[in-house]
Each structure stands twice: as structure tokens, then as C-alpha cells.
Tab-separated table of C-alpha atoms in Angstrom:
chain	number	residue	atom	x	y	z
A	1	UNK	CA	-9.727	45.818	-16.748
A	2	UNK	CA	-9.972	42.393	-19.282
A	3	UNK	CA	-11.566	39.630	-17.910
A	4	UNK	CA	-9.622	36.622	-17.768
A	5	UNK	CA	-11.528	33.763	-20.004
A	6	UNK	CA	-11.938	30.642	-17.888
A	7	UNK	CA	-10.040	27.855	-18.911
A	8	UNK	CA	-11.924	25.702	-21.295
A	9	UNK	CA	-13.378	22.430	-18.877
A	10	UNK	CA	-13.204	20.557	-22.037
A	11	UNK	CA	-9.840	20.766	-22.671
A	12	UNK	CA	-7.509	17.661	-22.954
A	13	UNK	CA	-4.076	18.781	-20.862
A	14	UNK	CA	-0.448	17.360	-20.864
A	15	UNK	CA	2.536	17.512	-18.313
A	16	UNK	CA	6.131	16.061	-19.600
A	17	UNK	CA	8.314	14.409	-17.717
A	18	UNK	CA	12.144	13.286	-19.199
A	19	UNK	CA	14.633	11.324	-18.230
A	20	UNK	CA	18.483	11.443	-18.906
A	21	UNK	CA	18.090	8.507	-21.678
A	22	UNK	CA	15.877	10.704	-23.419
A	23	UNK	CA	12.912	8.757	-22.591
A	24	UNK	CA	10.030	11.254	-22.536
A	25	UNK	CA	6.721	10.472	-20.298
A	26	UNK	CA	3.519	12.234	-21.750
A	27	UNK	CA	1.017	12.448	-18.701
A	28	UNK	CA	-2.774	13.642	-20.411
A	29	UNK	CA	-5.968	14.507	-18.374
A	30	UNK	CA	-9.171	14.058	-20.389
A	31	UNK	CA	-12.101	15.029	-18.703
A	32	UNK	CA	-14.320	12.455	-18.256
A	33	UNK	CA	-17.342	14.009	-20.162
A	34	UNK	CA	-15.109	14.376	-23.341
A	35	UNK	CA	-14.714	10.479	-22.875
A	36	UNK	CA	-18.279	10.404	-22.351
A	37	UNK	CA	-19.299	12.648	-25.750
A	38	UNK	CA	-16.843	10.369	-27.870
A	39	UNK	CA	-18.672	7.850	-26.578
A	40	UNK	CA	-22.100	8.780	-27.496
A	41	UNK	CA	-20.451	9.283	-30.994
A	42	UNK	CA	-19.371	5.859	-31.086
A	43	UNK	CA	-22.574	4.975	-29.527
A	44	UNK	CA	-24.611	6.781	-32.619
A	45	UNK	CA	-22.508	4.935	-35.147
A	46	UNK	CA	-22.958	1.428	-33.703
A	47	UNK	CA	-26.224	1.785	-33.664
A	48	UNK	CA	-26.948	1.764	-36.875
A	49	UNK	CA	-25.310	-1.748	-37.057
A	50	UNK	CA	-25.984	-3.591	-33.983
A	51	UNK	CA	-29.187	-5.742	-33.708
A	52	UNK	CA	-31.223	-5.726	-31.025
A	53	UNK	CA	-34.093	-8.613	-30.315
A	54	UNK	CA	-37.079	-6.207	-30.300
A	55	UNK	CA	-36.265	-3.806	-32.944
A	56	UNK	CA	-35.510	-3.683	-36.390
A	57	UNK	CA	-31.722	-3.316	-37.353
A	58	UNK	CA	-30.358	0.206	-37.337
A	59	UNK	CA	-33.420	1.356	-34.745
A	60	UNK	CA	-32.642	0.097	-30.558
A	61	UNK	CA	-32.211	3.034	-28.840
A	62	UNK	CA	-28.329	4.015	-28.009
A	63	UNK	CA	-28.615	3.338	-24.413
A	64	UNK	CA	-29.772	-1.044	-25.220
A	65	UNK	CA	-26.532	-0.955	-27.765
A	66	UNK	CA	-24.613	0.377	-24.887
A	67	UNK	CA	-25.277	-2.390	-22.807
A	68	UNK	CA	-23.772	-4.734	-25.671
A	69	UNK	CA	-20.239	-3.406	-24.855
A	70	UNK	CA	-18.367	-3.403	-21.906
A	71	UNK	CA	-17.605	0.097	-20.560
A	72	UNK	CA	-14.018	-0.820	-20.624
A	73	UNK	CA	-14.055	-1.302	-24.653
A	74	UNK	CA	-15.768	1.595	-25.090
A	75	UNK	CA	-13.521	3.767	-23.187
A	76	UNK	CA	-10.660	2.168	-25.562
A	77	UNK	CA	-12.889	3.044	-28.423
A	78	UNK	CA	-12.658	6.813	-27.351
A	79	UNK	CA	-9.553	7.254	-26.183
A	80	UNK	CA	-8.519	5.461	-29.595
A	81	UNK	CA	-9.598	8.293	-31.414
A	82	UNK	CA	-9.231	11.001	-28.743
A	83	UNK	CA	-5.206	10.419	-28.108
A	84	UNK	CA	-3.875	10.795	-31.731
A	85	UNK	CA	-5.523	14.021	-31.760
A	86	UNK	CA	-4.165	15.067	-27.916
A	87	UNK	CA	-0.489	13.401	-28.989
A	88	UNK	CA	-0.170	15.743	-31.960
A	89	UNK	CA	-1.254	19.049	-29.863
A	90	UNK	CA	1.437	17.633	-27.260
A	91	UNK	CA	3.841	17.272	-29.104
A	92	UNK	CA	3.478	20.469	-30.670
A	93	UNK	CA	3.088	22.359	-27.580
A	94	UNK	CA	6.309	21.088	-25.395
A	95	UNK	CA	8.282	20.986	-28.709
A	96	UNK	CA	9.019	17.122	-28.520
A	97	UNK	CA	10.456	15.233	-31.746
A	98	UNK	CA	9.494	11.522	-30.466
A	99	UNK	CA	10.886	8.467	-33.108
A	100	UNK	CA	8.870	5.983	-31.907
A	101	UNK	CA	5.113	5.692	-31.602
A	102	UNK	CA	4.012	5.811	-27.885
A	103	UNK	CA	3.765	3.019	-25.626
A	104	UNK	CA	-0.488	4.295	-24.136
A	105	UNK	CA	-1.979	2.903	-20.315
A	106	UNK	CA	-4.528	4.111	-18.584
A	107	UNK	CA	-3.647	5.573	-15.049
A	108	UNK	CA	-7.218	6.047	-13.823
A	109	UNK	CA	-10.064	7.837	-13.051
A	110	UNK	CA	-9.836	11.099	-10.277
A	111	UNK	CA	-11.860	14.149	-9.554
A	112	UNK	CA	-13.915	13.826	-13.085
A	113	UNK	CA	-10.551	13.382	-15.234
A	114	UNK	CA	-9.273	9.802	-16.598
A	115	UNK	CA	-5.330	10.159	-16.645
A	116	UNK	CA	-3.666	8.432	-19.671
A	117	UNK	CA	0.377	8.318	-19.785
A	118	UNK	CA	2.083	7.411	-23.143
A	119	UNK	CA	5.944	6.327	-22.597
A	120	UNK	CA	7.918	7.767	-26.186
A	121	UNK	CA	11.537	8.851	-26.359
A	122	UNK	CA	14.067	11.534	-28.389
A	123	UNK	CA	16.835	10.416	-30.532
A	124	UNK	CA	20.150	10.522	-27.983
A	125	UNK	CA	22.489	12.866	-27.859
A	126	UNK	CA	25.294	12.420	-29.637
A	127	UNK	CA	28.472	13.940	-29.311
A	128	UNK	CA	30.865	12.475	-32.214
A	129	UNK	CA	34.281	15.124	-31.822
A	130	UNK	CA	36.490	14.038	-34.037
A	131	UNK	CA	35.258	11.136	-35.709
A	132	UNK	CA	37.750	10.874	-38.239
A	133	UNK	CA	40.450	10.847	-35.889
A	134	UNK	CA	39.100	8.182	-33.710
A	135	UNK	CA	38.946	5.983	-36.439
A	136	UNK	CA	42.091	6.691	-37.805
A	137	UNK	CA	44.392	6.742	-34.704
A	138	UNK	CA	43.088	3.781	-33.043
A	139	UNK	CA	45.183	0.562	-32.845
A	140	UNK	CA	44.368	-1.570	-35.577
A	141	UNK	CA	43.392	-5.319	-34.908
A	142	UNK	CA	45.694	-7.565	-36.473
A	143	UNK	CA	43.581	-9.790	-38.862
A	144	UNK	CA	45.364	-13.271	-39.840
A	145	UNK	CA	43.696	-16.256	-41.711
A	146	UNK	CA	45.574	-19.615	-40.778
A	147	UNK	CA	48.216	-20.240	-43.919
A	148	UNK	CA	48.242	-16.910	-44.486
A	149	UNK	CA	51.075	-14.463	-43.603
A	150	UNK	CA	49.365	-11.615	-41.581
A	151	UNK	CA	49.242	-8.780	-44.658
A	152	UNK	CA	46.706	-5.846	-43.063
A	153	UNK	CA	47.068	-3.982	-46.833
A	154	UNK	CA	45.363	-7.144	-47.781
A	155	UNK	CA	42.275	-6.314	-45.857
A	156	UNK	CA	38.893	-6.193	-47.092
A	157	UNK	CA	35.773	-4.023	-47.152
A	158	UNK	CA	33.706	-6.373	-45.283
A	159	UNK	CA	36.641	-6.698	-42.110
A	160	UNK	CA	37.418	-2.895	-42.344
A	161	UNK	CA	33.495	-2.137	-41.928
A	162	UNK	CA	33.806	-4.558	-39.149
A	163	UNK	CA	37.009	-2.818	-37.441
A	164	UNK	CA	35.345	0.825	-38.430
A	165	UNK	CA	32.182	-0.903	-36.261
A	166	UNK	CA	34.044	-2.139	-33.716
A	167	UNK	CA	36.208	1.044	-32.960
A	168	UNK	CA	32.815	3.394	-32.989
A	169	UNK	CA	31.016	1.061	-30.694
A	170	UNK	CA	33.795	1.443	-28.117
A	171	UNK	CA	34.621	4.534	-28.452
A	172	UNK	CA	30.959	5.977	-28.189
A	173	UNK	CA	29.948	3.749	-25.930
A	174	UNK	CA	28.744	5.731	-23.250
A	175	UNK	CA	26.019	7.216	-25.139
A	176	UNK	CA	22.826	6.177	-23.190
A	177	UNK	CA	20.339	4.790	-25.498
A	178	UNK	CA	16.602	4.944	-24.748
A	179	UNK	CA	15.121	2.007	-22.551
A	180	UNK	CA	11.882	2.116	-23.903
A	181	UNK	CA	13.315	2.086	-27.641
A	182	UNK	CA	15.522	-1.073	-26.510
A	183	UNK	CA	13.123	-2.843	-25.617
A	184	UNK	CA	10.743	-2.329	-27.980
A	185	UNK	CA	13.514	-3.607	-30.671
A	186	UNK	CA	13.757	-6.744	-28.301
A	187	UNK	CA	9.937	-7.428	-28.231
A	188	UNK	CA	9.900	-7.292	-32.225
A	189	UNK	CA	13.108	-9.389	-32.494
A	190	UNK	CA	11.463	-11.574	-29.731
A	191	UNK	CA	7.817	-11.735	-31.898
A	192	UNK	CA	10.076	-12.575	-35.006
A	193	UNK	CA	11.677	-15.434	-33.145
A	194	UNK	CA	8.491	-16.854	-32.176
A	195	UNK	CA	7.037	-16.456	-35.576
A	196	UNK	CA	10.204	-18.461	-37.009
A	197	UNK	CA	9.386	-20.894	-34.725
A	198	UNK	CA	5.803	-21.484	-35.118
A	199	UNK	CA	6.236	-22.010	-38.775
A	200	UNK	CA	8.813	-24.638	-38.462
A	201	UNK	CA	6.486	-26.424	-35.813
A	202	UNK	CA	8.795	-25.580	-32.755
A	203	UNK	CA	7.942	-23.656	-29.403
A	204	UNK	CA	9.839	-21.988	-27.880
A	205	UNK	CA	10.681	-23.689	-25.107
A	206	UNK	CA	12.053	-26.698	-27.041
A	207	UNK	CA	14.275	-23.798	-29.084
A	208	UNK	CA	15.565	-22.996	-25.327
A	209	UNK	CA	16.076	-26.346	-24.641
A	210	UNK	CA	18.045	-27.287	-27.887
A	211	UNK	CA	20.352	-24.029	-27.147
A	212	UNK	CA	20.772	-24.478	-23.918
A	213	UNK	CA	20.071	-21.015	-22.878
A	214	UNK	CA	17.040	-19.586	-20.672
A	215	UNK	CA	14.421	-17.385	-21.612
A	216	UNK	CA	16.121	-14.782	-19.688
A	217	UNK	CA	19.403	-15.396	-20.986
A	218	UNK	CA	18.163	-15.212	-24.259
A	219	UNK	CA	16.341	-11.509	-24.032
A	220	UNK	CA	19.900	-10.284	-22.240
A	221	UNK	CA	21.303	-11.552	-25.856
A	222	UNK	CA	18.693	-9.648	-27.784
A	223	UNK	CA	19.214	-6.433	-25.757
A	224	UNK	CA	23.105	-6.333	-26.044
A	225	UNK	CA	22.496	-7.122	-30.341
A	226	UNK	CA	19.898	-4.791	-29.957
A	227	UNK	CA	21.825	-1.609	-28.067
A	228	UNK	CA	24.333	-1.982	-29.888
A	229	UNK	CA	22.567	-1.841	-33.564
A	230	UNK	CA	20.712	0.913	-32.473
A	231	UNK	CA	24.204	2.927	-31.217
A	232	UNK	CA	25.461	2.074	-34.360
A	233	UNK	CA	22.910	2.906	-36.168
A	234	UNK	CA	22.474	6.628	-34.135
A	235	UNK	CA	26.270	7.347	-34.137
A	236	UNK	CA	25.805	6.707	-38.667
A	237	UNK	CA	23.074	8.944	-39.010
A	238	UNK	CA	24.681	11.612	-36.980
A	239	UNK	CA	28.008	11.970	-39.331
A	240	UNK	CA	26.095	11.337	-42.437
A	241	UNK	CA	24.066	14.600	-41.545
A	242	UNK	CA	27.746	15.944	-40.427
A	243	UNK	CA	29.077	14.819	-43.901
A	244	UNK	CA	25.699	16.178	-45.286
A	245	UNK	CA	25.311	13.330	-47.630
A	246	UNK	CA	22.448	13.160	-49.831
A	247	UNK	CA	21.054	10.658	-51.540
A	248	UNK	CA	18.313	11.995	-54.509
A	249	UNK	CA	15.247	9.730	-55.583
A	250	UNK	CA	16.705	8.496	-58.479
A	251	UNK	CA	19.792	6.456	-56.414
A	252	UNK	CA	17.485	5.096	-54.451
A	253	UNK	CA	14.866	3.563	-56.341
A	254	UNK	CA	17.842	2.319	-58.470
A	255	UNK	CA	19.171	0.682	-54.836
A	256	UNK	CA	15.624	-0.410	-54.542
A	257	UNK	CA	14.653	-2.192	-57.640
A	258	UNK	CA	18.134	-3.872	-57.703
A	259	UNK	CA	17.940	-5.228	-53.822
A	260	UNK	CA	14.013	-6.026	-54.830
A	261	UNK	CA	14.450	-7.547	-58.796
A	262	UNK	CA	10.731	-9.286	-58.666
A	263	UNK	CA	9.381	-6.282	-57.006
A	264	UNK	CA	6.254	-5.045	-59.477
A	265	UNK	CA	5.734	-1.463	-59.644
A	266	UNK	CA	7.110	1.775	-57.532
A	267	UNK	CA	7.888	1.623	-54.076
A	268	UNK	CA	6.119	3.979	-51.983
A	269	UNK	CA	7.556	7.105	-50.840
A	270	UNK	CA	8.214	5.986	-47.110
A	271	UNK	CA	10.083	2.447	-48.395
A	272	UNK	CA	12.333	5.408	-50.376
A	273	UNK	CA	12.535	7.903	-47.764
A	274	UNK	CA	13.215	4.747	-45.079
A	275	UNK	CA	16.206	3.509	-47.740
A	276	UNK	CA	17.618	6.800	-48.145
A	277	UNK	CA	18.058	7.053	-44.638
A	278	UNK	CA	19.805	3.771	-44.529
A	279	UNK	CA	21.784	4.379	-47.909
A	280	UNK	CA	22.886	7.317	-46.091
A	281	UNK	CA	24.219	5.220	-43.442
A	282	UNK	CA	25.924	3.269	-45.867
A	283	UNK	CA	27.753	6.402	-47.274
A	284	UNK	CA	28.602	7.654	-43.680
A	285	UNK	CA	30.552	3.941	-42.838
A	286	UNK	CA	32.153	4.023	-46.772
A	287	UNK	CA	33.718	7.248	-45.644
A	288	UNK	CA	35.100	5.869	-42.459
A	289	UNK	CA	36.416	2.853	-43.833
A	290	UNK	CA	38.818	4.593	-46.296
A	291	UNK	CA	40.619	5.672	-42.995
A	292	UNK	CA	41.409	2.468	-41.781
């Protein structure tokens, strides 16, 4: 009879846990002498660089250096280089397709294991139906300019986009989008405000003030923009791999150099394969707006 093999101590496990807006909740359990041996890694290299009174540079013994750092930076020194490694075996093993880089905290220490959770989430599910028909059947807004005898054959590209928008937003609107991407889109929009601000020699307090709105006021703003850019933008991709548009290297570095005309050199292969994406996009709401 075959001997079972014990599991390896050493090992770095996961558990998953999902919820219905496709955030996903990675749960890892490092045992705390793998955090220990990265350490002594870590240890080794600092050593050769940290000065100790005593002892000539390069030569204090690991355990001096060690009391240079506190044992909470190097745990985040280990588990800096220990989680990329565990995230990619994770995500391998439950079969997870995360598109956004996880949110990592420490949970604690128990019964020789430190417990690390990293908050990611799936792309939604989206369920278009009949696209095509949605936008074509629904009841067009009337669109009038004062002086100007309402005419909707008169419409243009930029007010047809808008009613293609408008329709898919509503129509689709039920679609949950992840939390954790939402707010992560606020934070950055939120970090962009505030660098806005600082260069103009404002805080953001006196913005509040001189809009009249509060800070929470303001982040319930950001997160409706923000849902509903990322719906959009979700609900796009989805019929443009539908449609199965394509869009080859060539169109897009064209697209690139002419949105970027003092741009020097060649973009790099994620700025095309990012602009593809959105050109795609592009293609997806062209398509729509011909039925309006």
C-alpha cells in the first residue's frame, strides 16, 4: 500500500472566497519560518551594506543589522517578495482571471502561520441580449437647440454617442460592478484632484469650500462618474469581442502617433495593446451609433 507523502510544512496555502459583484477575497497562510528564511535572505543582503559602529562595512554580523530594522519592515520586506510568487500559484490554482492588482493586509499571526488576505475582483458578468435592438427600438430623446426647428436627421456623432451612452447605461444598469474596482477608480480620481490642487496652490478644503460641496458629497460624485464609466466601459468591450473587432498594430500606432504628434520614438507594446483595447471600444460605440 503507497504511503501518503506528508504535506509539505513549507508550503504557502490559499482559500477563495467570492462575492456576487465578483469581488474575489484571496486568504494565504505562510508559515512563519518561510517569513523567517526570506528574512535571513534579506538579512544576508543588507548586510553587506549597512554599517555598523564596531566593524568595517559589509562585516557586523546579521543578527546587529537586524536590530537596525523594525521587525514590522522586515516582515513587509518578505512578504514583498513572497506574495507575487504565492498570487501567481493562486491564481493559477482556483482558475481566477483578476483585472486589477490586489489590494494586500496582514490578518495576523496564529498557530506558527501569518495570514495575509489580498481583496482583487473578475470582470462582471455581462449579459448584453440583443444589443442592437435595444438601441434601436428605444425612444429617441428629442434634441432641440433654441432658434432651431427640432430636425433629429440633423443630429450629430457627438449627441448620437451620447444617446447610444445614455440608452446602454439604462438599459444595463443592473449589472453589479465590483466595489473594490469602484473605489479604487475613486481613490485615483481623488489623488488626481489633490494633485491639481497642490499645483495651483489650493487645498482641498478651500476647493470644498469654493464648490460648496462636502468631502463626502464630493466622493458620492466620483463614485456615480466612476460606476458608470466603468459600466460603460465593460458593456463596450463585451460587444466589441461580440462584433469580434480587431484592430492590427499598424492602426494603432497610426492612432497613437497622431493623438501623441511630439511623441519621440515607438510606444511600448502595453501603451499599444492598452489603445487597442480602447480603439476597440471606439469601433464597438461607431457600430451602435449608426442605429440611432
Amino acid at each position: 500500500m503507497a504511503t501518503k507523502k506528508p504535506d509539505n510544512p513549507n508550503k504557502i496555502n490559499s482559500t477563495v472566497a467570492k462575492e456576487t459583484d465578483k469581488s474575489v477575497q484571496i486568504t494565504f497562510t505562510i508559515p512563519n519560518q518561510v517569513v523567517e528564511d526570506e528574512i535571513e535572505k534579506i538579512l544576508s543582503h543588507e548586510a553587506k551594506h549597512t554599517a555598523i559602529p564596531g566593524f568595517r562595512s559589509g562585516k557586523a554580523p546579521k543578527h546587529l543589522v537586524r536590530k537596525s530594522f523594525s521587525e514590522e519592515t522586515l516582515v513587509n520586506k518578505a512578504l514583498s517578495v513572497l506574495l507575487p510568487v504565492a498570487l501567481t500559484e493562486a491564481l493559477q490554482t482556483h482558475k481566477l482571471n483578476i483585472i486589477m492588482y490586489p489590494r494586500f493586509q496582514i490578518i495576523g499571526k496564529r498557530d506558527g502561520v501569518t495570514e495575509v488576505r489580498a481583496v482583487s475582483c473578475e470582470s462582471p458578468e455581462i449579459e448584453l441580449g440583443d444589443y442592437k435592438a435595444v438601441v434601436s427600438t428605444h425612444k429617441k430623446t428629442d434634441i432641440w437647440v433654441p432658434g432651431k426647428t427640432k430636425d433629429t436627421s440633423q443630429t450629430s456623432n457627438e449627441q448620437k454617442d451620447a444617446e447610444v451612452v445614455k440608452v446602454l447605461l439604462d438599459h444595463y444598469k443592473n449589472i453589479l460592478i465590483p466595489k473594490i474596482l469602484i473605489e479604487e477608480e475613486v481613490n485615483t480620481k481623488l489623488s488626481s484632484l489633490l494633485e491639481r490642487l497642490e499645483k495651483l496652490g489650493l487645498t482641498l478644503e478651500s476647493y470644498l469650500q469654493s464648490t460648496g460641496k462636502t468631502a463626502e458629497a464630493l466622493r458620492l460624485e466620483y463614485r456615480d462618474q466612476v460606476t458608470n464609466s466603468l459600466l460603460l466601459d465593460f458593456i463596450l468591450a463585451k460587444i466589441a469581442a461580440q462584433e469580434n473587432i480587431k484592430i492590427d498594430d499598424q492602426d494603432a500606432l497610426a492612432y497613437f502617433k497622431v493623438a501623441n504628434p511630439n511623441f519621440k520614438g515607438e510606444p511600448k507594446q502595453d501603451q499599444l495593446a492598452l489603445l487597442k483595447q480602447v480603439l476597440k471600444k471606439r469601433k464597438a460605440l461607431d457600430i451602435l451609433r449608426l442605429l440611432v
